Coordinates of C-alpha atoms in Angstrom, one line a residue:
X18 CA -26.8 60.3 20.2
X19 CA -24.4 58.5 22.4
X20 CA -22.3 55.6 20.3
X21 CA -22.3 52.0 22.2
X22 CA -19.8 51.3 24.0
X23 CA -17.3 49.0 22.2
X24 CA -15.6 47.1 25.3
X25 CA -17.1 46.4 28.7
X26 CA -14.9 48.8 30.6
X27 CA -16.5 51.7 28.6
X28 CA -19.8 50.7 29.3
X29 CA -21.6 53.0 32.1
X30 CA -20.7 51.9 35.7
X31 CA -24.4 50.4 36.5
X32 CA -24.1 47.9 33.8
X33 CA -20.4 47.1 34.8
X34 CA -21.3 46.5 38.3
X35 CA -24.4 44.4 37.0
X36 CA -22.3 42.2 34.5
X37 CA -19.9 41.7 37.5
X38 CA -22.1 40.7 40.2
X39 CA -23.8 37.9 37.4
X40 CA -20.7 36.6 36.3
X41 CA -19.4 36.2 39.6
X42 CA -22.6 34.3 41.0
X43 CA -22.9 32.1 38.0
X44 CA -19.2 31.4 38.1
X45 CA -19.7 30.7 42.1
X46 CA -22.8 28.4 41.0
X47 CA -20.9 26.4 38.2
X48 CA -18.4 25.7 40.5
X49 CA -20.3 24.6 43.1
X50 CA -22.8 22.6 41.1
X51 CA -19.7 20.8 39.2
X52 CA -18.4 19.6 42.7
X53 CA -21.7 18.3 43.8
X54 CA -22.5 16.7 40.5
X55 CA -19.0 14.9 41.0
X56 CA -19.5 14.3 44.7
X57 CA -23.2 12.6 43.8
X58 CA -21.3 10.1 41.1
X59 CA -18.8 8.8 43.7
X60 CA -21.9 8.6 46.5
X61 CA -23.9 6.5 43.6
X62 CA -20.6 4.7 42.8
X63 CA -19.6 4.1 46.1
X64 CA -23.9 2.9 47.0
X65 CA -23.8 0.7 43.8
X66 CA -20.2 -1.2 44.7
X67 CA -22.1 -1.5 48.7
X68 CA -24.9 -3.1 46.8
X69 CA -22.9 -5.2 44.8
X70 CA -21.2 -6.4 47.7
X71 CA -24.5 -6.9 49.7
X72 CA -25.7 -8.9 46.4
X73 CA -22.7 -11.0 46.3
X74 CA -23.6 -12.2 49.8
X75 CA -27.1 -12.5 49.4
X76 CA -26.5 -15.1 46.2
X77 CA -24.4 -16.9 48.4
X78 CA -26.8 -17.0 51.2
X79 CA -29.0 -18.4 48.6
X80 CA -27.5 -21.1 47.2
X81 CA -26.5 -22.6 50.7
X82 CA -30.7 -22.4 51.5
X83 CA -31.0 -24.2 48.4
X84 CA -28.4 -26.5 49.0
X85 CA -29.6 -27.6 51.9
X86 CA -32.7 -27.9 50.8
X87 CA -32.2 -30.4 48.2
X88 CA -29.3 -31.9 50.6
X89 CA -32.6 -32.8 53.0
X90 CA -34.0 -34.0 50.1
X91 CA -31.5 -36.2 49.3
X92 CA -30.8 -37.3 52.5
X93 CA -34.4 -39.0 52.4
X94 CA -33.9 -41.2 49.8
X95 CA -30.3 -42.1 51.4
X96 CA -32.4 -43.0 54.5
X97 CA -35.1 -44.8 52.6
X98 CA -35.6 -48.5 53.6
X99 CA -36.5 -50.1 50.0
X100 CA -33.5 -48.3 48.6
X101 CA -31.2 -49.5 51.4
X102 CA -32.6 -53.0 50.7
X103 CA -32.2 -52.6 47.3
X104 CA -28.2 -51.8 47.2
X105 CA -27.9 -54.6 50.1
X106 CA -29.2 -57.1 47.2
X107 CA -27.2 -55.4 44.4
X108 CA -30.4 -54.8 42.6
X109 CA -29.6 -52.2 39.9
X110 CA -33.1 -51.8 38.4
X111 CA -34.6 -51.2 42.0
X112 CA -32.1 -48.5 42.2
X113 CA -32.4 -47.0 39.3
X114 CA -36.0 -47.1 39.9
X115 CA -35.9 -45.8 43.3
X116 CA -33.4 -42.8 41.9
X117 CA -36.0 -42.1 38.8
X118 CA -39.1 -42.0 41.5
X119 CA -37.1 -39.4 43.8
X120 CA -35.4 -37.2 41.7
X121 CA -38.8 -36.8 39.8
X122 CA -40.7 -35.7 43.2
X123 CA -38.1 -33.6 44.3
X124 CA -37.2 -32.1 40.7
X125 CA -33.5 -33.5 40.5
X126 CA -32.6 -34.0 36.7
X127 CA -29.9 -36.2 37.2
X128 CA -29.6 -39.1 40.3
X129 CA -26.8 -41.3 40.9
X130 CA -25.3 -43.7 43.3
X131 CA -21.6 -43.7 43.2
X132 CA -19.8 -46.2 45.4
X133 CA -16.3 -45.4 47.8
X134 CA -14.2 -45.9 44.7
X135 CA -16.2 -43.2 42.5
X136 CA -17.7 -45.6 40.1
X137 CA -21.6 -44.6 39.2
X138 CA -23.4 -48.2 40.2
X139 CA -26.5 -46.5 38.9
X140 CA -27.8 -43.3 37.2
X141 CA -31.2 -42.4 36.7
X142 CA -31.6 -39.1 34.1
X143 CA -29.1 -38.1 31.1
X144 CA -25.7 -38.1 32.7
X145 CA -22.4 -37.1 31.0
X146 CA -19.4 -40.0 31.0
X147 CA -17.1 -39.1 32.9
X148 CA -19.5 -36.7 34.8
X149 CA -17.7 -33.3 35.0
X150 CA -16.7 -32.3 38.6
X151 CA -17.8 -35.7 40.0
X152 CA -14.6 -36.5 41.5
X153 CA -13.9 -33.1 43.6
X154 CA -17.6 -33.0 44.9
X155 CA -16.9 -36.4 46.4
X156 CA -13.7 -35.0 47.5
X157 CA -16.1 -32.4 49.5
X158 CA -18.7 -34.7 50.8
X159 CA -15.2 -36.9 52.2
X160 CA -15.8 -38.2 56.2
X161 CA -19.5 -38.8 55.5
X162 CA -20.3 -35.0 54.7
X163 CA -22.8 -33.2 52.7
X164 CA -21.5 -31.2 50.0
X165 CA -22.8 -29.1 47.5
X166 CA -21.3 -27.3 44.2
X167 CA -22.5 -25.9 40.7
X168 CA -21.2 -27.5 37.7
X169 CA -22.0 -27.4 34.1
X170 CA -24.4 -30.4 32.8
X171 CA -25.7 -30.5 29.4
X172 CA -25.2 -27.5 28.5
X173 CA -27.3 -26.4 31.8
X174 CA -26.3 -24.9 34.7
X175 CA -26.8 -27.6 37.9
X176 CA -26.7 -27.6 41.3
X177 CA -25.2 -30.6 42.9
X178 CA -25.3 -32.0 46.3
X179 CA -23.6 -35.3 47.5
X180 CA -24.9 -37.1 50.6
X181 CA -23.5 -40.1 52.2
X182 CA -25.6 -43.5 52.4
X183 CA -24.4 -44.7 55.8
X184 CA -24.8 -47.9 57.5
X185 CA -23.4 -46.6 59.9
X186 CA -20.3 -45.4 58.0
X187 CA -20.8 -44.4 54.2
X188 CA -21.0 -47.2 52.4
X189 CA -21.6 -45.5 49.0
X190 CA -23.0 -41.8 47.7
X191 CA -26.0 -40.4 46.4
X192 CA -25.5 -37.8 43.9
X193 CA -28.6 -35.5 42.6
X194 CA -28.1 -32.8 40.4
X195 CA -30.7 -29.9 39.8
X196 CA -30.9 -27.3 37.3
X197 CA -30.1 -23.8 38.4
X198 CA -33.9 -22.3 38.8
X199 CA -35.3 -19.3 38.0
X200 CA -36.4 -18.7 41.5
X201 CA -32.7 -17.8 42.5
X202 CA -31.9 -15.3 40.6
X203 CA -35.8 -14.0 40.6
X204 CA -35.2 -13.9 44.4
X205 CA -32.2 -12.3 44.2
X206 CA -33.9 -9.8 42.0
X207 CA -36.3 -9.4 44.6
X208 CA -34.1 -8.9 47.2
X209 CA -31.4 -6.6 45.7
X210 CA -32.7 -5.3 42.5
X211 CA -29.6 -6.8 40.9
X212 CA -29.0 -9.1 37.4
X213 CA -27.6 -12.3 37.9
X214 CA -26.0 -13.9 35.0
X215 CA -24.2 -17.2 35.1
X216 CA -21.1 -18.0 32.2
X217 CA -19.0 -20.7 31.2
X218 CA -15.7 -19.8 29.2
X219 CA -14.1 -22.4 26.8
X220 CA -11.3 -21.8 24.4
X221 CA -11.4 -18.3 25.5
X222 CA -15.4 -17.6 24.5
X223 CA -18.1 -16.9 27.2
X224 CA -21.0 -18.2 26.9
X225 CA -24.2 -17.3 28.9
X226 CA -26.2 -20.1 30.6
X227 CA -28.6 -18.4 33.0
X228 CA -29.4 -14.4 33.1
X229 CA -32.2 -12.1 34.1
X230 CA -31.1 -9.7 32.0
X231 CA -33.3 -9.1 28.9
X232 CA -32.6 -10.5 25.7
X233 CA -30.5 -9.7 23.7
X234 CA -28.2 -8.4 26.9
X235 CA -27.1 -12.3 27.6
X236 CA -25.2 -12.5 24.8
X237 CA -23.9 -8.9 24.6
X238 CA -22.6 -10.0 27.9
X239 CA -20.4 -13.0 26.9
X240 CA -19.4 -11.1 24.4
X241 CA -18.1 -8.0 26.7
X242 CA -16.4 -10.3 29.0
X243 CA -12.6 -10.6 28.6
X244 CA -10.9 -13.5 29.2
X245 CA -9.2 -11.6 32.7
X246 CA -12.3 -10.9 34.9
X247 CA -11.9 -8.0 37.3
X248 CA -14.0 -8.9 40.5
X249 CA -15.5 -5.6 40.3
X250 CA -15.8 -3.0 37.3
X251 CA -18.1 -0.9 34.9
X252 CA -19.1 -3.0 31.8
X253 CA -21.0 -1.8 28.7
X254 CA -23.5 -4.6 27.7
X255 CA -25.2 -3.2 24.9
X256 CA -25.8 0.0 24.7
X257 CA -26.4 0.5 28.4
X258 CA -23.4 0.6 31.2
X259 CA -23.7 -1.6 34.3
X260 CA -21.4 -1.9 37.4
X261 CA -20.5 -5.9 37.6
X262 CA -19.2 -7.8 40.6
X263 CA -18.2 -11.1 38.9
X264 CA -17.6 -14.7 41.1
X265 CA -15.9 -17.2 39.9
X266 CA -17.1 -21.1 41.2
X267 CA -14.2 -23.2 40.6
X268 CA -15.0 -26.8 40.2
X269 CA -12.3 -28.9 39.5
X270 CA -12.7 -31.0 36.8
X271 CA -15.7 -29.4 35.6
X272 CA -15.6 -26.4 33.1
X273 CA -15.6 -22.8 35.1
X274 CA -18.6 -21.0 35.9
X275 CA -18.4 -17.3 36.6
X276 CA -21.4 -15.7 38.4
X277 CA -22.1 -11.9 37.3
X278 CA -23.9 -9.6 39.2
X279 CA -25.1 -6.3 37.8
X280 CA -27.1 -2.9 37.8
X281 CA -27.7 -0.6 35.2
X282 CA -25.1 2.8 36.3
X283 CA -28.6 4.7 35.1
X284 CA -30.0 3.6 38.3
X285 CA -27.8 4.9 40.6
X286 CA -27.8 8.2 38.4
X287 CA -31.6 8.5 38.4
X288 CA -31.3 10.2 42.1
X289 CA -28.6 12.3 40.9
X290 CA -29.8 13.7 38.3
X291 CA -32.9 14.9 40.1
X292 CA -30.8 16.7 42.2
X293 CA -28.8 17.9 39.8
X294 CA -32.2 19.4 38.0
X295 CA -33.6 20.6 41.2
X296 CA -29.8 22.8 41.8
X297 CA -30.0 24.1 38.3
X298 CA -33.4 26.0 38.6
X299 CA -32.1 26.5 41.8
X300 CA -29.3 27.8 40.3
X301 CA -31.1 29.6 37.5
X302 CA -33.5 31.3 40.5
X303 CA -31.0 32.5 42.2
X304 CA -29.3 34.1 39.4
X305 CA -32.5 35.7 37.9
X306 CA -33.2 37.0 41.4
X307 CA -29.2 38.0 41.5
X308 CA -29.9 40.4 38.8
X309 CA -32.5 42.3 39.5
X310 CA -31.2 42.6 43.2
X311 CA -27.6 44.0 41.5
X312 CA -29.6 46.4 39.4
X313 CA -30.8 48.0 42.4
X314 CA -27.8 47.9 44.1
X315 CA -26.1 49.5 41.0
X316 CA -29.0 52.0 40.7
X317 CA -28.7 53.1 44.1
X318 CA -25.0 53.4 43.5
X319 CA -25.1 55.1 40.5
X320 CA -28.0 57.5 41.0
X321 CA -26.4 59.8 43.6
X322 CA -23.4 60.2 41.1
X323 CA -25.4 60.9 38.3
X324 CA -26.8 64.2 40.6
X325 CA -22.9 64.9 41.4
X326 CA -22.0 64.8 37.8
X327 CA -25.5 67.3 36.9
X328 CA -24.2 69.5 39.8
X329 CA -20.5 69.2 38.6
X330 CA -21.6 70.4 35.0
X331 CA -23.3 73.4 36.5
X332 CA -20.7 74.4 38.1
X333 CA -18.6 74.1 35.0
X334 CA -21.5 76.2 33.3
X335 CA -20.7 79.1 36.4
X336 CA -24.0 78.3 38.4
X337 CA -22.9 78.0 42.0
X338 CA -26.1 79.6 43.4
X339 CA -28.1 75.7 43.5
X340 CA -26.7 73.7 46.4
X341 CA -25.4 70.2 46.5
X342 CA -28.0 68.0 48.3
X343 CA -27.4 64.3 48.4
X344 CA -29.1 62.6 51.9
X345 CA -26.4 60.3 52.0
X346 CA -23.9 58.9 54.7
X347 CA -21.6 56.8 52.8
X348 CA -18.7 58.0 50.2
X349 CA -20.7 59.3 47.9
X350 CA -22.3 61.9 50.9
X351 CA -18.7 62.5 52.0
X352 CA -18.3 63.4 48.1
X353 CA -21.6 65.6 47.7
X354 CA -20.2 67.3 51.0
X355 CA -17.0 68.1 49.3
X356 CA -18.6 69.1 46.6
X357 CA -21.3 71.7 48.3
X358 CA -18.0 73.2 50.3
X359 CA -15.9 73.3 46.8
X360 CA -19.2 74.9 45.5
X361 CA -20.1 77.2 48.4
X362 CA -16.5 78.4 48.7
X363 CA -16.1 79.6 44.9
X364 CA -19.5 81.4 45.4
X365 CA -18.0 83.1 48.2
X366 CA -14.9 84.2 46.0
X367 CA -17.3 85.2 43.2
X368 CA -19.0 87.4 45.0
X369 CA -16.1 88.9 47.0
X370 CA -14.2 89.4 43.4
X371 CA -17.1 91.1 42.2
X372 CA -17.1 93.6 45.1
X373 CA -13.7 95.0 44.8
X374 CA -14.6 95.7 41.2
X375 CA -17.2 97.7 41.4
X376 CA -17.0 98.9 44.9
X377 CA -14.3 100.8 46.3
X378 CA -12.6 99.3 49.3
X379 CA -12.4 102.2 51.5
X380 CA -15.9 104.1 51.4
X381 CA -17.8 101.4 50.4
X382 CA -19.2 103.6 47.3
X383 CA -19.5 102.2 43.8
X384 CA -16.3 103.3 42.3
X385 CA -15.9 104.5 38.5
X386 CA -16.4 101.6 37.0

């Protein structure tokens, strides 16, 4: 019985060139599938910082639709003839009527006429003294403009737009403030398939106003966020990792607001991952089919030299009568060839020694012996 080999370079020549050919192919294969799975992260990095990017302008674009929605809507009740009347005659419960009655139809929380000098003449709704970030929308709307901002009211996140009442120059402003809906960052949703969150930070604390992310994720949010904001960055909320764009809207005199926009890093992975599935069978195939393909190659190797070594032990054993056949054109025929001369050459001698000793050399007659 023939002991096992104890190393790899003892083993017989079929299974070396087998263990070879797999190792080498699966090395070949790791390598390969490590690059790709690291050249599919950067691609899903690099699609989810393009999406963020894409989202960022997208929110934008839809805030200044909404702005000039409600500016429209504001500017109707700047036009409106009873309200006109009504600041000609210094009547402050028309007013405030007539802001109550238009902010309701048009969904404004808070309405208020502020004349050149910044003082509210009138307020309809629950409005903070001194209203935060009054003073630099006004400084927006300046030269009879329309301007728009978002500012923290009440603990709500509003959006505020300032038209001029002009007769024919502005004579006064009307203010409207409406909460930040759910539509925008449900459209944006739509649109992108991004979270929008909306923060305020005071004494150094986040706190979350608006979000579509799911609760509890709000709050996990606020408290990820450090005080230094990088525009764009991984963040783990949770226990789940998103890529954040963050935009800061600076209002002065009114606390800071920093918009968040987000996608779960699982997303972008989701494609990659089925790729990187569909290369490992792949990968596995391959190898499986590797195997069997090097044991044939190793068998066909390895067969012809297991006749040369049976022919080499009978010549060992003093049989050179059976000739060395091996239908080959490669080495190993060039070695069978060698071998058939080597063997048909000491025949030859064998023969020729055992004529001169039993045969005398110059009759040709058996001699004594």
């Amino acid at each position: 019985m023939i002991p096992a080999p104890r190393r790899l370079r003892d083993a017989p020549l079929r299974t070396r060139l087998v263990v070879f050919l797999a190792a080498l192919l699966a090395a070949v294969q790791g390598v390969a599938f490590v690059l790709v799975d690291r050249a599919n992260e950067a691609s899903a990095r690099d699609r989810l910082a393009s999406e963020l990017e894409v989202g960022e302008r997208v929110f934008a674009r839809l805030l200044a639709q909404r702005e000039q929605q409600l500016a429209q809507a504001a500017r109707v009740l700047a036009a409106d003839f009873a309200f006109r009347s009504a600041m000609a005659s210094s009547d402050c419960a028309t007013i405030r009527s007539a802001l109550e009655n238009h902010a309701g139809r048009i969904g404004a929380d808070v309405s208020l006429l502020v004349g050149l000098d910044g003082g509210v003449r009138a307020a309809a709704g629950v409005v903070e003294t001194p209203l935060p970030g009054l003073e630099a929308l006004l400084e927006r709307a300046a030269g009879g403009a329309t301007a728009g901002a978002l500012a923290l009211h009440a603990g709500t996140v509003h959006q505020w737009v300032a038209v001029p009442v002009l007769a024919p120059l502005p004579i006064a402003w009307v203010v409207l403030g409406f909460p930040l809906a759910d539509t925008v960052g449900a459209d944006l949703r739509q649109l992108t398939s991004l979270h929008l969150s909306v923060l305020s930070i005071r004494a150094g604390a986040w706190t979350a106003h608006f979000s579509t992310l799911p609760a509890p994720l709000p709050a996990a949010l606020a408290s990820a966020l450090g005080e230094r904001v990088p525009a764009a960055a991984d963040l783990r909320v949770g226990d789940e990792d998103f890529a954040t764009r963050s935009l800061r809207l600076e209002l002065a005199g009114a606390a800071p607001l920093l918009a968040v926009l987000q996608r779960p890093l699982a997303d972008a992975r989701a494609a990659a991952s089925v790729l990187a599935r569909t290369l490992a069978v792949l990968a596995l195939a391959s190898l499986a089919l590797s195997i069997v393909g090097a044991m044939a190659v190793a068998r066909g190797v390895t067969r012809p030299l297991s006749s040369l070594t049976e022919a080499a032990l009978r010549l060992k054993g003093g049989d050179y009568a059976t000739p060395i056949t091996v239908a080959r054109h490669d080495e190993v025929g060039v070695l069978a060839g060698s071998l058939e001369q080597m063997r048909s050459g000491i025949a030859e001698r064998e023969r020729e020694i055992l004529r001169l000793a039993y045969q005398d050399t110059l009759t040709g007659l058996p001699n004594r012996t």
